[in-house]
XYZ file of C-alpha atoms in Angstrom:
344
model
C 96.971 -130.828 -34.232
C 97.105 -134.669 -33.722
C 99.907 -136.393 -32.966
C 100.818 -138.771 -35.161
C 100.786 -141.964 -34.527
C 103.992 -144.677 -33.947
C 104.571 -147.380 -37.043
C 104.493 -150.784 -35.533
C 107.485 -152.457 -34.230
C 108.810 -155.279 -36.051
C 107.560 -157.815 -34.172
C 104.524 -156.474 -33.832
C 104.290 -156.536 -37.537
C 105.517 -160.437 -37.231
C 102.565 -161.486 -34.633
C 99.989 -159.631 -36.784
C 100.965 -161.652 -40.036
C 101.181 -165.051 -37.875
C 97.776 -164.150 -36.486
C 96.660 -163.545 -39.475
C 97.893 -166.862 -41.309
C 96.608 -169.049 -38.728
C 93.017 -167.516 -39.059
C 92.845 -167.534 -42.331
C 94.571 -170.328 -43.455
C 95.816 -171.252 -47.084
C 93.304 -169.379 -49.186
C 94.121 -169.211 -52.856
C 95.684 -165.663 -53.355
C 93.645 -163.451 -55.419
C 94.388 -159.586 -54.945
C 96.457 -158.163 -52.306
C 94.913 -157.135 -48.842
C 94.589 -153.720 -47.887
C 97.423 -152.866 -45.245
C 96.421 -152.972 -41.574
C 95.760 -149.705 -40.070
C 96.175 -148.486 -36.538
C 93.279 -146.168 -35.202
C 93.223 -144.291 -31.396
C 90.502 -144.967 -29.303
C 89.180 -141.093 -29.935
C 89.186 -142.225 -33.711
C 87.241 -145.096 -32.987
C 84.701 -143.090 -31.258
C 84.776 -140.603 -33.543
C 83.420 -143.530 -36.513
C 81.320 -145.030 -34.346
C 83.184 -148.526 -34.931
C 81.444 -151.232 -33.351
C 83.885 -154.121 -32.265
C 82.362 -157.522 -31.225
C 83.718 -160.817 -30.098
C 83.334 -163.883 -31.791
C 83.741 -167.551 -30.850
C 83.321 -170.690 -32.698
C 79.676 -172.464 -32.597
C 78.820 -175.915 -33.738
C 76.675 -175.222 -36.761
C 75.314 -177.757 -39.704
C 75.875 -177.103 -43.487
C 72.119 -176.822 -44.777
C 71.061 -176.473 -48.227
C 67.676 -174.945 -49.474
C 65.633 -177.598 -52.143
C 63.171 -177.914 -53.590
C 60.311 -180.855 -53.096
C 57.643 -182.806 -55.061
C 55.050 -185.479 -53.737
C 54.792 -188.012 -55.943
C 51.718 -190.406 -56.564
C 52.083 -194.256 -56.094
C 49.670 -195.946 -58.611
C 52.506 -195.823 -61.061
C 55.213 -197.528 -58.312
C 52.472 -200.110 -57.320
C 51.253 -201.034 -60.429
C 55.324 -201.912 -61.677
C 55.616 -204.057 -58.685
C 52.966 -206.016 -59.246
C 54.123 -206.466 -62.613
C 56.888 -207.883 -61.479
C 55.574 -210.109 -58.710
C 53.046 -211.455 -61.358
C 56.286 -212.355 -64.118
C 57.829 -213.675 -60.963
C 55.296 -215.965 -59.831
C 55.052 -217.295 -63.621
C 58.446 -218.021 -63.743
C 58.132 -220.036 -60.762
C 55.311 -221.896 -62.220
C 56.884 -222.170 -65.491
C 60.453 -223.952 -63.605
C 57.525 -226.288 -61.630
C 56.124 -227.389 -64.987
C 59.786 -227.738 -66.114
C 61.063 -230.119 -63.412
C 58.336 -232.338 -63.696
C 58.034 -232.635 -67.408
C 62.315 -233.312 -67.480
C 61.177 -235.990 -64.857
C 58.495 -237.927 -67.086
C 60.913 -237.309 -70.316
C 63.689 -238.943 -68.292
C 61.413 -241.727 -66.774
C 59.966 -242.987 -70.133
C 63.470 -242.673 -71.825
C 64.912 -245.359 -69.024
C 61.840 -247.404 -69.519
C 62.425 -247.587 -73.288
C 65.882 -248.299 -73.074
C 65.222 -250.654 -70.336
C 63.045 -253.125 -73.071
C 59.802 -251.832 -71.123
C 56.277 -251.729 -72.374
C 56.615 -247.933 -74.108
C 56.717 -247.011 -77.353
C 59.526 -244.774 -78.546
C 56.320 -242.260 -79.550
C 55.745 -241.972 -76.188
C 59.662 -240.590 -75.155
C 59.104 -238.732 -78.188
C 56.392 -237.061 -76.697
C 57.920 -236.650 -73.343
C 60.441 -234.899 -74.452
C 58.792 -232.785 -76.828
C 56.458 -231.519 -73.526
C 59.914 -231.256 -71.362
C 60.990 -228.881 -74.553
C 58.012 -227.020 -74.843
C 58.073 -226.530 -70.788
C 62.074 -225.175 -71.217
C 60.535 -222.612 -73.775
C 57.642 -221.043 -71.131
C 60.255 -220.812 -68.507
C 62.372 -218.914 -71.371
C 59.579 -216.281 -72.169
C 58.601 -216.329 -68.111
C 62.079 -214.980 -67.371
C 61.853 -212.434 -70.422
C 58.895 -211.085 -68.883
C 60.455 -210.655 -65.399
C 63.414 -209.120 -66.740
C 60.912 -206.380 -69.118
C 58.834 -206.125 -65.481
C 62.464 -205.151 -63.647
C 63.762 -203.037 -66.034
C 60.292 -200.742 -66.703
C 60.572 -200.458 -63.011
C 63.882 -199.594 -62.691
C 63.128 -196.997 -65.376
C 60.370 -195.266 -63.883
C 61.924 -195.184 -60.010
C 65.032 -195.308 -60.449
C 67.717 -198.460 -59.478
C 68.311 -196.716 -55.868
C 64.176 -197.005 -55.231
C 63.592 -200.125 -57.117
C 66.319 -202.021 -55.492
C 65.100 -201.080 -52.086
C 61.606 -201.623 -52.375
C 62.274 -205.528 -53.385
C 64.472 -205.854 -50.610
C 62.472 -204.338 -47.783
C 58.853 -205.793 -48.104
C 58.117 -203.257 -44.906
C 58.416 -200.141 -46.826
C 56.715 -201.220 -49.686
C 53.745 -202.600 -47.124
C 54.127 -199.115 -45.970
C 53.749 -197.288 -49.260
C 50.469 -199.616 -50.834
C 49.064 -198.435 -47.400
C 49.481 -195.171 -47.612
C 51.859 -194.628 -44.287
C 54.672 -193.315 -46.660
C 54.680 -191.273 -49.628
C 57.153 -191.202 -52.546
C 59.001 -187.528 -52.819
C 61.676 -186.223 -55.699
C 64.123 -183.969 -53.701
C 65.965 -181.338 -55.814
C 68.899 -179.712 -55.007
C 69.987 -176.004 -56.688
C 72.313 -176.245 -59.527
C 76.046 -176.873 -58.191
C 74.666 -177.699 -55.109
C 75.799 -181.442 -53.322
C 73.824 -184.284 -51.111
C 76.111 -183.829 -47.662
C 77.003 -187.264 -46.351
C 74.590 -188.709 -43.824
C 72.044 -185.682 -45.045
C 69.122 -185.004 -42.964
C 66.129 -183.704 -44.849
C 63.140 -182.259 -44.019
C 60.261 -180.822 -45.764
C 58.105 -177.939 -45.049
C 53.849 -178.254 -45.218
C 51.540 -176.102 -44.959
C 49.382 -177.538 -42.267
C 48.621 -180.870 -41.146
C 49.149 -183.183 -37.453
C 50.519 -187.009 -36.587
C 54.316 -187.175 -37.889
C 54.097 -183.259 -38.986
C 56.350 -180.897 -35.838
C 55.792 -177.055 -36.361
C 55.372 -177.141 -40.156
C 58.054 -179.819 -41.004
C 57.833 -183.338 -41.621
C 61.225 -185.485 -41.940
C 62.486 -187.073 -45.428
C 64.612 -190.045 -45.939
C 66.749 -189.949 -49.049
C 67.042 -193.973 -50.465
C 69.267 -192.606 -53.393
C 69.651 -190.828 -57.306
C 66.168 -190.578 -58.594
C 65.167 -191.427 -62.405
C 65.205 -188.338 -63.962
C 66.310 -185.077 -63.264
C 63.468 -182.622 -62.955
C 62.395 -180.387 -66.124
C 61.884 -177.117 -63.767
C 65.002 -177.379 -61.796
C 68.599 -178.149 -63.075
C 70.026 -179.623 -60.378
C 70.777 -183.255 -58.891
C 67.722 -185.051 -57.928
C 67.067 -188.048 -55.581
C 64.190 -189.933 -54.356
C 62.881 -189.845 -50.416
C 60.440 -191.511 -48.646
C 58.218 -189.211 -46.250
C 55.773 -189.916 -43.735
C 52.308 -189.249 -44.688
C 50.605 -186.441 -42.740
C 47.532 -184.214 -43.549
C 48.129 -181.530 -45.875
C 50.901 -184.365 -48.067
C 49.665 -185.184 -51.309
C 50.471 -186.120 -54.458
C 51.480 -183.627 -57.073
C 52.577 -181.126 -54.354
C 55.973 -178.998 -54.490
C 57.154 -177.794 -51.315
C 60.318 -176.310 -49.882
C 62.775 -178.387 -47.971
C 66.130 -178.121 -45.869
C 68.929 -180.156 -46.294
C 71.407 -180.604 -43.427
C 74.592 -181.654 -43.138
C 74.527 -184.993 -40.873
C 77.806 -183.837 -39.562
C 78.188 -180.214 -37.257
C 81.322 -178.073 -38.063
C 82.747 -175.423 -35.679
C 83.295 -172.267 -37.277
C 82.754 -168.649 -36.325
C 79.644 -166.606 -37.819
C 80.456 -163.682 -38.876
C 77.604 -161.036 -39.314
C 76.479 -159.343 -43.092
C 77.619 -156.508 -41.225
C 81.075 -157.027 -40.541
C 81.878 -157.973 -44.145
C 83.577 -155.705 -47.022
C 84.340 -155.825 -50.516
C 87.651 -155.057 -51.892
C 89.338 -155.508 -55.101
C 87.027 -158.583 -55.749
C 87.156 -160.265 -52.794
C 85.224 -160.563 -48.927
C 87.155 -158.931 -46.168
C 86.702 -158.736 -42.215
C 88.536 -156.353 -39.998
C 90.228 -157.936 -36.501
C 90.909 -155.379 -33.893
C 94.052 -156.183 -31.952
C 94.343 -153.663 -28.670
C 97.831 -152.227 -27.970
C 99.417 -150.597 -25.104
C 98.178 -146.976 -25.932
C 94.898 -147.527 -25.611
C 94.399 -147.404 -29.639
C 93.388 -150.688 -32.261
C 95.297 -152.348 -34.635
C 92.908 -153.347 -37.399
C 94.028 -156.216 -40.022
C 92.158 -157.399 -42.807
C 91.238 -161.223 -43.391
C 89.845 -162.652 -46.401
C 87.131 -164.589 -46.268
C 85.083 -167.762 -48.120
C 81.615 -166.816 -49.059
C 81.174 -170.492 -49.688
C 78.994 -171.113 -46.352
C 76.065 -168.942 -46.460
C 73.519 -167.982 -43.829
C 70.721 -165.555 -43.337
C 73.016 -163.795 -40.990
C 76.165 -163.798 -42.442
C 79.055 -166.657 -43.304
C 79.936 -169.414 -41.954
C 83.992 -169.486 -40.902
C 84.597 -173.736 -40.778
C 87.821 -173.609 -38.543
C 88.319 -170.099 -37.262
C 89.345 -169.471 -33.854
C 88.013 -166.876 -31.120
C 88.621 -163.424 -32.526
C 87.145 -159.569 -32.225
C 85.853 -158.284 -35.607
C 84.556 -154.936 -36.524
C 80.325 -155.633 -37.229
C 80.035 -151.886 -37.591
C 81.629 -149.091 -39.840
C 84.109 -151.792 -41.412
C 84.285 -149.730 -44.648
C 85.720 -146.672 -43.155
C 88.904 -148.760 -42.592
C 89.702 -148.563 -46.163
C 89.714 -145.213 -45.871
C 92.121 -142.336 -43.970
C 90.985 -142.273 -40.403
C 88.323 -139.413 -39.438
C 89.531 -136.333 -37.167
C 88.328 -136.648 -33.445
C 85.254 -134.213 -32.701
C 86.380 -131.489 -30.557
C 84.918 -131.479 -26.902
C 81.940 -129.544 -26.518
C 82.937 -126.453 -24.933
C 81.126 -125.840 -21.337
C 78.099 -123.992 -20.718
C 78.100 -120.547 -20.465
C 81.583 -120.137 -22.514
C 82.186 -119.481 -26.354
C 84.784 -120.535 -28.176
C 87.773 -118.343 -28.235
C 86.842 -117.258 -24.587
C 90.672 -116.985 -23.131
C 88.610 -116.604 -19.568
């Protein structure tokens, strides 16, 4: 018959709950946590619990997205739109200047008592009107040129490109391509993101089937296959990148938290909510095992991230059977050559 086992002491009780406030920290209270539970080591066997240690790793936030190459002829063609209304505006206020200048020039000569005829100021100033007018309809057209670019790249892209005559060298050359970078629904830009996008194949800027992204800001229009927020990136151009192609990409956090992973394995569902079991070792050799809730919030192929956790030992093996009554050690084997009941 097994002997049952102690209750915790008070204290004991008072460390556990500590322990398990400053791991988990203010979470919002949902439903109550199953009671910690105190197993002997023969128990533990007996379950084949598997009880790992865990310390905090630097680790960045990263977000899968969703890409799309886009083509340039539509980007280039805008901008030199607008470099063409520019330069007539610029012609039109040269043609201004000097037709206010031979208005003024024949007005002081008439008024002077000089040989002009007031026909003649007349006309001058008619020519410095109609010169007012073209630099009128010259800034109209550069401010329809600005705004159908701003509307087709967006004011993040637009704004960049006439302030950094580099990149846009870079993009009539074809050394950088134009990408739309979609996150999932719900899902944020981090601060200082980094992004990268995966292709297929290619060489030059392109590093084990990822090429880096630079995100310039909101893009124009959110994208009609994926709900989500959507900005515009620059990318280098590398074989395999062209326009019209949709590829996966990786968003990282610019900024590396320390957290502890804890394993798919180690986590359990109860009344609605993600649990982990810590194993605390006492003086008779047997566990104490306390449940911690846990965010789902972070993610990973392996498991969740735990931003802020300490150095603890979870169980990664068998967690469930904690929420059950504890299993009955196996009996010994009984020696060769004996049977049981043998009283020899």
């Amino acid at each position: 018959m097994q002997t049952p086992l102690n209750p915790p002491s008070l204290p004991r009780l008072f460390t556990l709950a500590v322990a398990t406030a400053l791991i988990c920290g203010a979470m919002p209270a949902r439903a109550a946590l199953p009671q910690a539970v105190q197993w002997s080591q023969a128990q533990i066997v007996t379950a084949d619990l598997q009880i790992q240690h865990l310390a905090p790793v630097m680790h960045r936030q990263s977000i899968q997205a969703s890409a799309t190459v886009q083509s340039s002829s539509t980007l280039l063609r805008n901008l030199s739109a607008v470099d063409l209304a520019r330069a007539q505006l610029a012609a039109a206020r040269s043609r201004l200047r000097l037709a206010q200048l031979q208005a003024q020039r024949a007005q002081g000569l008439f008024q002077s008592g000089q040989n002009i005829a007031l026909a003649e100021v007349q006309q001058a100033q008619t020519v410095a009107q109609t010169a007012q007018a073209q630099v009128d309809v010259a800034q109209a057209t550069l401010q329809a040129a600005q705004a159908e670019l701003t509307a087709s790249l967006g004011p993040a892209l637009a704004g960049r490109l006439q302030t950094a005559p580099a990149l846009r060298s870079a993009i009539a050359r074809g050394r950088e391509l134009i990408v739309d970078l979609t996150l999932p629904p719900g899902a944020a830009l981090p601060a200082a993101a980094q992004v990268r996008l995966h292709v297929p194949g290619g060489s030059g800027a392109l590093r084990d089937g990822w090429l880096p992204a630079t995100v310039i800001g909101p893009a124009a229009t959110a994208s009609a296959q994926v709900q989500g927020l959507r900005f515009v990136a620059t990318s280098p151009a590398a074989s395999g990148l062209m326009p019209g192609l949709q590829l996966p990409a990786q968003v990282q956090s610019g900024q590396a938290q320390q957290g502890v992973l804890l394993p798919a394995s180690a986590v359990v569902w109860s009344g609605g909510q993600a649990l982990v079991f810590t194993a605390t070792p006492t003086a008779d050799n047997s566990r104490w095992f306390t449940p911690h809730a846990l965010s789902t919030a972070w993610p990973l192929q392996a498991g969740y991230m735990q931003p802020g956790w300490t150095a603890l030992d979870v169980v990664t093996r068998g967690a469930g059977l904690l929420l059950t009554p504890p299993p009955k050690p196996q009996a010994k084997p009984a020696a060769p050559g004996t049977t049981a009941g043998d009283d020899d």
